[in-house]
Amino acid sequence: MKTIKKKLNIVLLGPPGAGKGTQAQILIEKFKLKLISTGDFSRKVAQEKSPRGKLARESLASGKLVPNKIIDDYVEEEMKKVPLKKEVIFDGFPRDLPQAKFLENLMKKLKREFQVLYIELTPKEAIRRLSSRKICSKCNLVFKLEDLNNKNQCPKCKSELTKRFDDNSEIVRKRFKEYLSRTKPVINFFKTRSQLIKINGEQSISCVAKDILIKINN
Ligand code: AP5
Ligand code: MG
């Protein structure tokens, strides 16, 4: 494989079910990146008995974004802990224009460059994939029902696999609505800054991964 020339801080954007979590795992294995997943964080906060826990629960249940202050504070705190030589992958952040500007300023302050990968997928295929998704209740790894051979156990940590509660059709519809109105403008924001790398998500997992490796090497 060619040497990686660019800085590998990566932002993964795309609609629900695009494969952000799946590709993040592949890139983490390969390049030992630090994962910042605002979706995993939101689901963790939603279990807290605290005012922010209540806000997160309500947002997740209605397919809406968790309030920016909760998310931005988390991202900033996590970034403070990462040693400078360790590179970072953001899964599902930023999700609206204020978050995109927040990230841009934060990364400038930390003197870190980043690339934005936009995984494109039709809503039809994304919905199909979400309906057969299983996740590990402990390590958050993501699987396809068809690959599991009827086993309900995480191949990595052996914990139970579950369905994500926001993968029911009503919440999925709302998540798409939120994506179109709030996250789509983020794509244009990075496009105008020539930071956007488009990835065809309508391929097998390994082909998407290959595509990403080629494009982040260019
Ligand atoms: P989040 O967890 O980020 O959900 P999402 O954006 O809706 O995306 P998903 O995780 O559903 O899909 P994915 O793109 O990761 O696909 P995956 O790899 O799993 O956010 C959830 C909620 O948290 C939000 O609604 C919001 O409330 C809150 N939140 C999160 N971030 C926030 C933020 N920044 N600000 C405010 N609120 C925030 O793949 C899906 C399935 O497809 C899997 O089964 C997988 O195995 C399969 N698959 C993947 N790739 C392929 C392929 N190429 N071919 C076939 N199958 C594939
Ligand atoms: Mg995900």
PDB file of C-alpha atoms and ligand atoms in Angstrom:
ATOM      1  CA  MET A   1       0.000   0.000   0.000  1.00  0.00           C
ATOM      2  CA  LYS A   2       1.142   3.555  -0.718  1.00  0.00           C
ATOM      3  CA  THR A   3       2.347   5.700   2.176  1.00  0.00           C
ATOM      4  CA  ILE A   4      -0.330   7.927   3.660  1.00  0.00           C
ATOM      5  CA  LYS A   5       0.596  11.483   2.799  1.00  0.00           C
ATOM      6  CA  LYS A   6      -2.215  13.537   4.215  1.00  0.00           C
ATOM      7  CA  LYS A   7      -3.143  13.953   7.846  1.00  0.00           C
ATOM      8  CA  LEU A   8      -5.569  11.240   8.776  1.00  0.00           C
ATOM      9  CA  ASN A   9      -8.021  13.144  10.928  1.00  0.00           C
ATOM     10  CA  ILE A  10     -11.258  12.086   9.273  1.00  0.00           C
ATOM     11  CA  VAL A  11     -14.872  13.213   9.420  1.00  0.00           C
ATOM     12  CA  LEU A  12     -17.470  10.686   8.238  1.00  0.00           C
ATOM     13  CA  LEU A  13     -20.718  12.127   6.921  1.00  0.00           C
ATOM     14  CA  GLY A  14     -23.699  10.440   5.340  1.00  0.00           C
ATOM     15  CA  PRO A  15     -27.337   9.571   5.889  1.00  0.00           C
ATOM     16  CA  PRO A  16     -28.528   7.094   8.516  1.00  0.00           C
ATOM     17  CA  GLY A  17     -27.385   3.612   7.467  1.00  0.00           C
ATOM     18  CA  ALA A  18     -24.748   4.911   5.020  1.00  0.00           C
ATOM     19  CA  GLY A  19     -22.037   2.787   6.640  1.00  0.00           C
ATOM     20  CA  LYS A  20     -20.260   5.442   8.746  1.00  0.00           C
ATOM     21  CA  GLY A  21     -19.841   3.173  11.776  1.00  0.00           C
ATOM     22  CA  THR A  22     -18.801   0.210   9.618  1.00  0.00           C
ATOM     23  CA  GLN A  23     -16.131   2.171   7.751  1.00  0.00           C
ATOM     24  CA  ALA A  24     -14.955   3.885  10.948  1.00  0.00           C
ATOM     25  CA  GLN A  25     -14.212   0.438  12.427  1.00  0.00           C
ATOM     26  CA  ILE A  26     -12.206  -0.578   9.348  1.00  0.00           C
ATOM     27  CA  LEU A  27     -10.160   2.633   9.405  1.00  0.00           C
ATOM     28  CA  ILE A  28      -9.569   2.357  13.155  1.00  0.00           C
ATOM     29  CA  GLU A  29      -8.231  -1.192  12.781  1.00  0.00           C
ATOM     30  CA  LYS A  30      -5.944  -0.126   9.994  1.00  0.00           C
ATOM     31  CA  PHE A  31      -4.630   3.189  11.269  1.00  0.00           C
ATOM     32  CA  LYS A  32      -5.271   2.997  15.048  1.00  0.00           C
ATOM     33  CA  LEU A  33      -7.327   6.186  14.990  1.00  0.00           C
ATOM     34  CA  LYS A  34      -9.170   7.492  18.034  1.00  0.00           C
ATOM     35  CA  LEU A  35     -12.948   7.177  17.539  1.00  0.00           C
ATOM     36  CA  ILE A  36     -15.255  10.040  18.411  1.00  0.00           C
ATOM     37  CA  SER A  37     -18.774   8.762  17.788  1.00  0.00           C
ATOM     38  CA  THR A  38     -21.430  11.252  18.804  1.00  0.00           C
ATOM     39  CA  GLY A  39     -24.113   8.599  18.170  1.00  0.00           C
ATOM     40  CA  ASP A  40     -22.542   6.153  20.683  1.00  0.00           C
ATOM     41  CA  PHE A  41     -22.092   9.076  23.082  1.00  0.00           C
ATOM     42  CA  SER A  42     -25.745  10.163  22.679  1.00  0.00           C
ATOM     43  CA  ARG A  43     -26.976   6.627  23.415  1.00  0.00           C
ATOM     44  CA  LYS A  44     -24.757   6.493  26.527  1.00  0.00           C
ATOM     45  CA  VAL A  45     -25.945   9.871  27.812  1.00  0.00           C
ATOM     46  CA  ALA A  46     -29.560   8.823  27.208  1.00  0.00           C
ATOM     47  CA  GLN A  47     -29.119   6.258  29.984  1.00  0.00           C
ATOM     48  CA  GLU A  48     -28.173   8.903  32.570  1.00  0.00           C
ATOM     49  CA  LYS A  49     -30.601  10.093  35.190  1.00  0.00           C
ATOM     50  CA  SER A  50     -29.681  13.732  34.643  1.00  0.00           C
ATOM     51  CA  PRO A  51     -31.150  16.731  32.787  1.00  0.00           C
ATOM     52  CA  ARG A  52     -28.878  16.045  29.801  1.00  0.00           C
ATOM     53  CA  GLY A  53     -29.893  12.363  29.933  1.00  0.00           C
ATOM     54  CA  LYS A  54     -33.523  13.381  29.625  1.00  0.00           C
ATOM     55  CA  LEU A  55     -32.757  15.698  26.693  1.00  0.00           C
ATOM     56  CA  ALA A  56     -30.788  12.961  24.923  1.00  0.00           C
ATOM     57  CA  ARG A  57     -33.553  10.384  25.473  1.00  0.00           C
ATOM     58  CA  GLU A  58     -36.172  12.739  24.047  1.00  0.00           C
ATOM     59  CA  SER A  59     -33.997  13.588  21.020  1.00  0.00           C
ATOM     60  CA  LEU A  60     -33.178   9.967  20.203  1.00  0.00           C
ATOM     61  CA  ALA A  61     -36.789   8.870  20.560  1.00  0.00           C
ATOM     62  CA  SER A  62     -37.960  11.584  18.179  1.00  0.00           C
ATOM     63  CA  GLY A  63     -35.143  11.091  15.642  1.00  0.00           C
ATOM     64  CA  LYS A  64     -33.916  14.631  16.305  1.00  0.00           C
ATOM     65  CA  LEU A  65     -30.426  15.883  16.999  1.00  0.00           C
ATOM     66  CA  VAL A  66     -29.281  16.035  20.614  1.00  0.00           C
ATOM     67  CA  PRO A  67     -28.747  19.712  21.615  1.00  0.00           C
ATOM     68  CA  ASN A  68     -25.461  21.094  20.310  1.00  0.00           C
ATOM     69  CA  LYS A  69     -24.080  22.190  23.672  1.00  0.00           C
ATOM     70  CA  ILE A  70     -24.099  18.579  24.939  1.00  0.00           C
ATOM     71  CA  ILE A  71     -22.408  17.310  21.774  1.00  0.00           C
ATOM     72  CA  ASP A  72     -19.865  20.135  21.333  1.00  0.00           C
ATOM     73  CA  ASP A  73     -18.752  19.917  24.978  1.00  0.00           C
ATOM     74  CA  TYR A  74     -18.203  16.181  24.573  1.00  0.00           C
ATOM     75  CA  VAL A  75     -16.185  16.603  21.360  1.00  0.00           C
ATOM     76  CA  GLU A  76     -14.022  19.327  22.893  1.00  0.00           C
ATOM     77  CA  GLU A  77     -13.371  17.298  26.053  1.00  0.00           C
ATOM     78  CA  GLU A  78     -12.430  14.214  24.023  1.00  0.00           C
ATOM     79  CA  MET A  79     -10.141  16.210  21.734  1.00  0.00           C
ATOM     80  CA  LYS A  80      -8.297  17.662  24.731  1.00  0.00           C
ATOM     81  CA  LYS A  81      -7.409  14.124  25.820  1.00  0.00           C
ATOM     82  CA  VAL A  82      -5.975  12.968  22.473  1.00  0.00           C
ATOM     83  CA  PRO A  83      -2.177  13.160  22.166  1.00  0.00           C
ATOM     84  CA  LEU A  84      -1.157  15.328  19.213  1.00  0.00           C
ATOM     85  CA  LYS A  85       0.373  12.447  17.269  1.00  0.00           C
ATOM     86  CA  LYS A  86      -2.792  10.361  17.522  1.00  0.00           C
ATOM     87  CA  GLU A  87      -5.259  10.980  14.709  1.00  0.00           C
ATOM     88  CA  VAL A  88      -9.008  11.059  15.117  1.00  0.00           C
ATOM     89  CA  ILE A  89     -12.076   9.809  13.251  1.00  0.00           C
ATOM     90  CA  PHE A  90     -15.412  11.538  13.802  1.00  0.00           C
ATOM     91  CA  ASP A  91     -18.453   9.335  13.182  1.00  0.00           C
ATOM     92  CA  GLY A  92     -21.644  11.376  12.826  1.00  0.00           C
ATOM     93  CA  PHE A  93     -20.169  14.731  13.747  1.00  0.00           C
ATOM     94  CA  PRO A  94     -20.748  17.486  12.659  1.00  0.00           C
ATOM     95  CA  ARG A  95     -24.492  17.194  12.054  1.00  0.00           C
ATOM     96  CA  ASP A  96     -25.525  20.803  11.444  1.00  0.00           C
ATOM     97  CA  LEU A  97     -23.901  24.075  10.387  1.00  0.00           C
ATOM     98  CA  PRO A  98     -23.165  25.367  13.913  1.00  0.00           C
ATOM     99  CA  GLN A  99     -21.429  22.056  14.694  1.00  0.00           C
ATOM    100  CA  ALA A 100     -19.456  22.282  11.410  1.00  0.00           C
ATOM    101  CA  LYS A 101     -18.228  25.763  12.340  1.00  0.00           C
ATOM    102  CA  PHE A 102     -17.476  24.586  15.869  1.00  0.00           C
ATOM    103  CA  LEU A 103     -15.353  21.722  14.507  1.00  0.00           C
ATOM    104  CA  GLU A 104     -13.550  23.972  12.048  1.00  0.00           C
ATOM    105  CA  ASN A 105     -12.578  26.410  14.827  1.00  0.00           C
ATOM    106  CA  LEU A 106     -11.616  23.662  17.242  1.00  0.00           C
ATOM    107  CA  MET A 107      -9.361  21.927  14.715  1.00  0.00           C
ATOM    108  CA  LYS A 108      -7.785  25.251  13.745  1.00  0.00           C
ATOM    109  CA  LYS A 109      -7.075  25.940  17.427  1.00  0.00           C
ATOM    110  CA  LEU A 110      -5.552  22.471  17.817  1.00  0.00           C
ATOM    111  CA  LYS A 111      -3.575  22.875  14.559  1.00  0.00           C
ATOM    112  CA  ARG A 112      -5.074  19.701  13.126  1.00  0.00           C
ATOM    113  CA  GLU A 113      -6.006  19.283   9.473  1.00  0.00           C
ATOM    114  CA  PHE A 114      -8.901  17.021   8.568  1.00  0.00           C
ATOM    115  CA  GLN A 115     -10.572  15.391   5.585  1.00  0.00           C
ATOM    116  CA  VAL A 116     -14.314  14.987   5.174  1.00  0.00           C
ATOM    117  CA  LEU A 117     -15.649  11.758   3.646  1.00  0.00           C
ATOM    118  CA  TYR A 118     -19.246  11.863   2.479  1.00  0.00           C
ATOM    119  CA  ILE A 119     -20.697   8.381   1.983  1.00  0.00           C
ATOM    120  CA  GLU A 120     -23.550   8.682  -0.515  1.00  0.00           C
ATOM    121  CA  LEU A 121     -26.435   6.206  -0.465  1.00  0.00           C
ATOM    122  CA  THR A 122     -30.051   6.214  -1.608  1.00  0.00           C
ATOM    123  CA  PRO A 123     -32.644   6.347   1.195  1.00  0.00           C
ATOM    124  CA  LYS A 124     -34.130   3.101  -0.147  1.00  0.00           C
ATOM    125  CA  GLU A 125     -30.906   1.130   0.349  1.00  0.00           C
ATOM    126  CA  ALA A 126     -30.175   2.847   3.681  1.00  0.00           C
ATOM    127  CA  ILE A 127     -33.587   1.849   5.031  1.00  0.00           C
ATOM    128  CA  ARG A 128     -33.076  -1.716   3.824  1.00  0.00           C
ATOM    129  CA  ARG A 129     -29.743  -1.896   5.651  1.00  0.00           C
ATOM    130  CA  LEU A 130     -31.101  -0.398   8.885  1.00  0.00           C
ATOM    131  CA  SER A 131     -33.865  -2.988   8.988  1.00  0.00           C
ATOM    132  CA  SER A 132     -31.282  -5.803   9.145  1.00  0.00           C
ATOM    133  CA  ARG A 133     -28.745  -4.186  11.437  1.00  0.00           C
ATOM    134  CA  LYS A 134     -27.652  -5.639  14.774  1.00  0.00           C
ATOM    135  CA  ILE A 135     -25.289  -3.949  17.203  1.00  0.00           C
ATOM    136  CA  CYS A 136     -23.240  -5.255  20.111  1.00  0.00           C
ATOM    137  CA  SER A 137     -24.754  -4.158  23.412  1.00  0.00           C
ATOM    138  CA  LYS A 138     -21.265  -3.816  24.906  1.00  0.00           C
ATOM    139  CA  CYS A 139     -18.671  -2.758  22.316  1.00  0.00           C
ATOM    140  CA  ASN A 140     -21.090  -1.071  19.826  1.00  0.00           C
ATOM    141  CA  LEU A 141     -19.742  -2.982  16.806  1.00  0.00           C
ATOM    142  CA  VAL A 142     -22.204  -3.149  13.905  1.00  0.00           C
ATOM    143  CA  PHE A 143     -23.311  -6.246  11.977  1.00  0.00           C
ATOM    144  CA  LYS A 144     -25.651  -7.342   9.186  1.00  0.00           C
ATOM    145  CA  LEU A 145     -28.243  -9.944  10.034  1.00  0.00           C
ATOM    146  CA  GLU A 146     -27.271 -11.963   6.939  1.00  0.00           C
ATOM    147  CA  ASP A 147     -23.640 -12.307   8.130  1.00  0.00           C
ATOM    148  CA  LEU A 148     -24.510 -13.652  11.564  1.00  0.00           C
ATOM    149  CA  ASN A 149     -25.601 -17.234  10.743  1.00  0.00           C
ATOM    150  CA  ASN A 150     -28.428 -16.991  13.267  1.00  0.00           C
ATOM    151  CA  LYS A 151     -25.973 -16.287  16.086  1.00  0.00           C
ATOM    152  CA  ASN A 152     -26.903 -13.495  18.443  1.00  0.00           C
ATOM    153  CA  GLN A 153     -23.449 -13.034  19.904  1.00  0.00           C
ATOM    154  CA  CYS A 154     -20.799 -10.419  19.126  1.00  0.00           C
ATOM    155  CA  PRO A 155     -17.959 -12.251  17.315  1.00  0.00           C
ATOM    156  CA  LYS A 156     -15.467  -9.951  19.044  1.00  0.00           C
ATOM    157  CA  CYS A 157     -16.509  -9.615  22.701  1.00  0.00           C
ATOM    158  CA  LYS A 158     -19.192 -12.368  22.881  1.00  0.00           C
ATOM    159  CA  SER A 159     -21.828 -10.005  24.308  1.00  0.00           C
ATOM    160  CA  GLU A 160     -25.435 -10.077  23.186  1.00  0.00           C
ATOM    161  CA  LEU A 161     -26.407  -8.414  19.921  1.00  0.00           C
ATOM    162  CA  THR A 162     -29.448  -6.146  19.888  1.00  0.00           C
ATOM    163  CA  LYS A 163     -31.451  -3.993  17.507  1.00  0.00           C
ATOM    164  CA  ARG A 164     -31.063  -0.252  17.908  1.00  0.00           C
ATOM    165  CA  PHE A 165     -34.307   1.083  19.314  1.00  0.00           C
ATOM    166  CA  ASP A 166     -34.220   4.013  16.847  1.00  0.00           C
ATOM    167  CA  ASP A 167     -34.135   1.605  13.880  1.00  0.00           C
ATOM    168  CA  ASN A 168     -37.927   1.244  13.879  1.00  0.00           C
ATOM    169  CA  SER A 169     -39.548   2.599  10.738  1.00  0.00           C
ATOM    170  CA  GLU A 170     -41.198   5.618  12.358  1.00  0.00           C
ATOM    171  CA  ILE A 171     -38.003   6.925  13.990  1.00  0.00           C
ATOM    172  CA  VAL A 172     -35.956   6.107  10.877  1.00  0.00           C
ATOM    173  CA  ARG A 173     -38.304   8.336   8.849  1.00  0.00           C
ATOM    174  CA  LYS A 174     -37.749  11.173  11.334  1.00  0.00           C
ATOM    175  CA  ARG A 175     -33.975  10.655  11.336  1.00  0.00           C
ATOM    176  CA  PHE A 176     -33.978  11.064   7.545  1.00  0.00           C
ATOM    177  CA  LYS A 177     -36.049  14.231   7.811  1.00  0.00           C
ATOM    178  CA  GLU A 178     -33.573  15.653  10.324  1.00  0.00           C
ATOM    179  CA  TYR A 179     -30.672  14.589   8.098  1.00  0.00           C
ATOM    180  CA  LEU A 180     -32.121  16.361   5.055  1.00  0.00           C
ATOM    181  CA  SER A 181     -32.936  19.606   6.819  1.00  0.00           C
ATOM    182  CA  ARG A 182     -29.947  19.935   9.158  1.00  0.00           C
ATOM    183  CA  THR A 183     -27.069  17.742   7.967  1.00  0.00           C
ATOM    184  CA  LYS A 184     -27.304  18.144   4.178  1.00  0.00           C
ATOM    185  CA  PRO A 185     -26.185  21.820   4.439  1.00  0.00           C
ATOM    186  CA  VAL A 186     -22.996  20.579   6.155  1.00  0.00           C
ATOM    187  CA  ILE A 187     -22.111  18.718   2.931  1.00  0.00           C
ATOM    188  CA  ASN A 188     -22.240  21.980   0.993  1.00  0.00           C
ATOM    189  CA  PHE A 189     -20.322  23.783   3.718  1.00  0.00           C
ATOM    190  CA  PHE A 190     -17.335  21.444   3.280  1.00  0.00           C
ATOM    191  CA  LYS A 191     -17.781  21.321  -0.492  1.00  0.00           C
ATOM    192  CA  THR A 192     -17.280  25.071  -0.749  1.00  0.00           C
ATOM    193  CA  ARG A 193     -14.111  24.666   1.325  1.00  0.00           C
ATOM    194  CA  SER A 194     -12.888  21.946  -1.102  1.00  0.00           C
ATOM    195  CA  GLN A 195     -12.657  19.562   1.830  1.00  0.00           C
ATOM    196  CA  LEU A 196     -15.289  17.098   0.668  1.00  0.00           C
ATOM    197  CA  ILE A 197     -14.426  13.636  -0.654  1.00  0.00           C
ATOM    198  CA  LYS A 198     -17.405  11.770  -2.094  1.00  0.00           C
ATOM    199  CA  ILE A 199     -17.612   8.024  -1.616  1.00  0.00           C
ATOM    200  CA  ASN A 200     -20.075   5.756  -3.401  1.00  0.00           C
ATOM    201  CA  GLY A 201     -21.739   3.904  -0.516  1.00  0.00           C
ATOM    202  CA  GLU A 202     -23.769   1.753  -2.905  1.00  0.00           C
ATOM    203  CA  GLN A 203     -21.059  -0.953  -3.057  1.00  0.00           C
ATOM    204  CA  SER A 204     -20.011  -3.845  -0.842  1.00  0.00           C
ATOM    205  CA  ILE A 205     -18.391  -2.993   2.506  1.00  0.00           C
ATOM    206  CA  SER A 206     -14.941  -3.988   1.224  1.00  0.00           C
ATOM    207  CA  CYS A 207     -15.333  -1.977  -2.018  1.00  0.00           C
ATOM    208  CA  VAL A 208     -16.358   1.130  -0.063  1.00  0.00           C
ATOM    209  CA  ALA A 209     -13.326   0.607   2.193  1.00  0.00           C
ATOM    210  CA  LYS A 210     -11.005   0.270  -0.835  1.00  0.00           C
ATOM    211  CA  ASP A 211     -12.473   3.413  -2.370  1.00  0.00           C
ATOM    212  CA  ILE A 212     -11.846   5.310   0.854  1.00  0.00           C
ATOM    213  CA  LEU A 213      -8.231   4.132   1.041  1.00  0.00           C
ATOM    214  CA  ILE A 214      -7.577   5.248  -2.527  1.00  0.00           C
ATOM    215  CA  LYS A 215      -9.189   8.634  -1.992  1.00  0.00           C
ATOM    216  CA  ILE A 216      -7.531   9.486   1.309  1.00  0.00           C
ATOM    217  CA  ASN A 217      -4.196   8.659  -0.313  1.00  0.00           C
ATOM    218  CA  ASN A 218      -4.645  11.097  -3.186  1.00  0.00           C
TER     219      ASN A 218
HETATM  220  P1  AP5 B   1     -25.913   7.871  14.794  1.00  0.00           P
HETATM  221  O1  AP5 B   1     -25.648   6.737  15.684  1.00  0.00           O
HETATM  222  O2  AP5 B   1     -24.777   8.620  14.260  1.00  0.00           O
HETATM  223  O3  AP5 B   1     -26.884   7.353  13.653  1.00  0.00           O
HETATM  224  P2  AP5 B   1     -27.057   7.731  12.091  1.00  0.00           P
HETATM  225  O4  AP5 B   1     -26.318   8.903  11.606  1.00  0.00           O
HETATM  226  O5  AP5 B   1     -28.508   7.734  11.873  1.00  0.00           O
HETATM  227  O6  AP5 B   1     -26.306   6.594  11.362  1.00  0.00           O
HETATM  228  P3  AP5 B   1     -26.352   5.074  11.692  1.00  0.00           P
HETATM  229  O7  AP5 B   1     -25.463   4.793  12.865  1.00  0.00           O
HETATM  230  O8  AP5 B   1     -27.750   4.602  11.760  1.00  0.00           O
HETATM  231  O9  AP5 B   1     -25.741   4.460  10.337  1.00  0.00           O
HETATM  232  P4  AP5 B   1     -24.241   4.301   9.878  1.00  0.00           P
HETATM  233  O10 AP5 B   1     -23.990   5.260   8.769  1.00  0.00           O
HETATM  234  O11 AP5 B   1     -23.289   4.322  11.021  1.00  0.00           O
HETATM  235  O12 AP5 B   1     -24.321   2.842   9.236  1.00  0.00           O
HETATM  236  P5  AP5 B   1     -23.738   1.456   9.789  1.00  0.00           P
HETATM  237  O13 AP5 B   1     -22.268   1.400   9.572  1.00  0.00           O
HETATM  238  O14 AP5 B   1     -24.261   1.145  11.134  1.00  0.00           O
HETATM  239  O15 AP5 B   1     -26.882   8.907  15.543  1.00  0.00           O
HETATM  240  C1  AP5 B   1     -28.007   8.453  16.254  1.00  0.00           C
HETATM  241  C2  AP5 B   1     -28.684   9.604  16.977  1.00  0.00           C
HETATM  242  O16 AP5 B   1     -27.752  10.203  17.903  1.00  0.00           O
HETATM  243  C3  AP5 B   1     -29.137  10.757  16.078  1.00  0.00           C
HETATM  244  O17 AP5 B   1     -30.416  10.513  15.547  1.00  0.00           O
HETATM  245  C4  AP5 B   1     -29.117  11.928  17.067  1.00  0.00           C
HETATM  246  O18 AP5 B   1     -30.268  11.904  17.887  1.00  0.00           O
HETATM  247  C5  AP5 B   1     -27.906  11.615  17.934  1.00  0.00           C
HETATM  248  N1  AP5 B   1     -26.668  12.233  17.403  1.00  0.00           N
HETATM  249  C6  AP5 B   1     -25.606  11.587  16.863  1.00  0.00           C
HETATM  250  N2  AP5 B   1     -24.659  12.464  16.489  1.00  0.00           N
HETATM  251  C7  AP5 B   1     -25.132  13.684  16.795  1.00  0.00           C
HETATM  252  C8  AP5 B   1     -24.612  14.996  16.636  1.00  0.00           C
HETATM  253  N3  AP5 B   1     -23.415  15.217  16.078  1.00  0.00           N
HETATM  254  N4  AP5 B   1     -25.386  16.034  17.066  1.00  0.00           N
HETATM  255  C9  AP5 B   1     -26.589  15.844  17.632  1.00  0.00           C
HETATM  256  N5  AP5 B   1     -27.132  14.622  17.797  1.00  0.00           N
HETATM  257  C10 AP5 B   1     -26.412  13.552  17.396  1.00  0.00           C
HETATM  258  O19 AP5 B   1     -24.394   0.457   8.712  1.00  0.00           O
HETATM  259  C11 AP5 B   1     -25.776   0.193   8.747  1.00  0.00           C
HETATM  260  C12 AP5 B   1     -26.035  -1.291   8.389  1.00  0.00           C
HETATM  261  O20 AP5 B   1     -25.621  -1.521   7.055  1.00  0.00           O
HETATM  262  C13 AP5 B   1     -25.220  -2.287   9.247  1.00  0.00           C
HETATM  263  O21 AP5 B   1     -25.978  -3.430   9.473  1.00  0.00           O
HETATM  264  C14 AP5 B   1     -24.003  -2.618   8.362  1.00  0.00           C
HETATM  265  O22 AP5 B   1     -23.500  -3.911   8.625  1.00  0.00           O
HETATM  266  C15 AP5 B   1     -24.606  -2.496   6.985  1.00  0.00           C
HETATM  267  N6  AP5 B   1     -23.668  -1.999   5.978  1.00  0.00           N
HETATM  268  C16 AP5 B   1     -22.732  -1.008   6.124  1.00  0.00           C
HETATM  269  N7  AP5 B   1     -22.101  -0.781   4.967  1.00  0.00           N
HETATM  270  C17 AP5 B   1     -22.648  -1.642   4.068  1.00  0.00           C
HETATM  271  C18 AP5 B   1     -22.395  -1.886   2.665  1.00  0.00           C
HETATM  272  N8  AP5 B   1     -21.469  -1.197   1.985  1.00  0.00           N
HETATM  273  N9  AP5 B   1     -23.147  -2.825   2.051  1.00  0.00           N
HETATM  274  C19 AP5 B   1     -24.108  -3.532   2.733  1.00  0.00           C
HETATM  275  N10 AP5 B   1     -24.376  -3.357   4.055  1.00  0.00           N
HETATM  276  C20 AP5 B   1     -23.644  -2.418   4.700  1.00  0.00           C
HETATM  277 MG    MG B   2     -23.471   4.604  13.110  1.00  0.00          MG
END
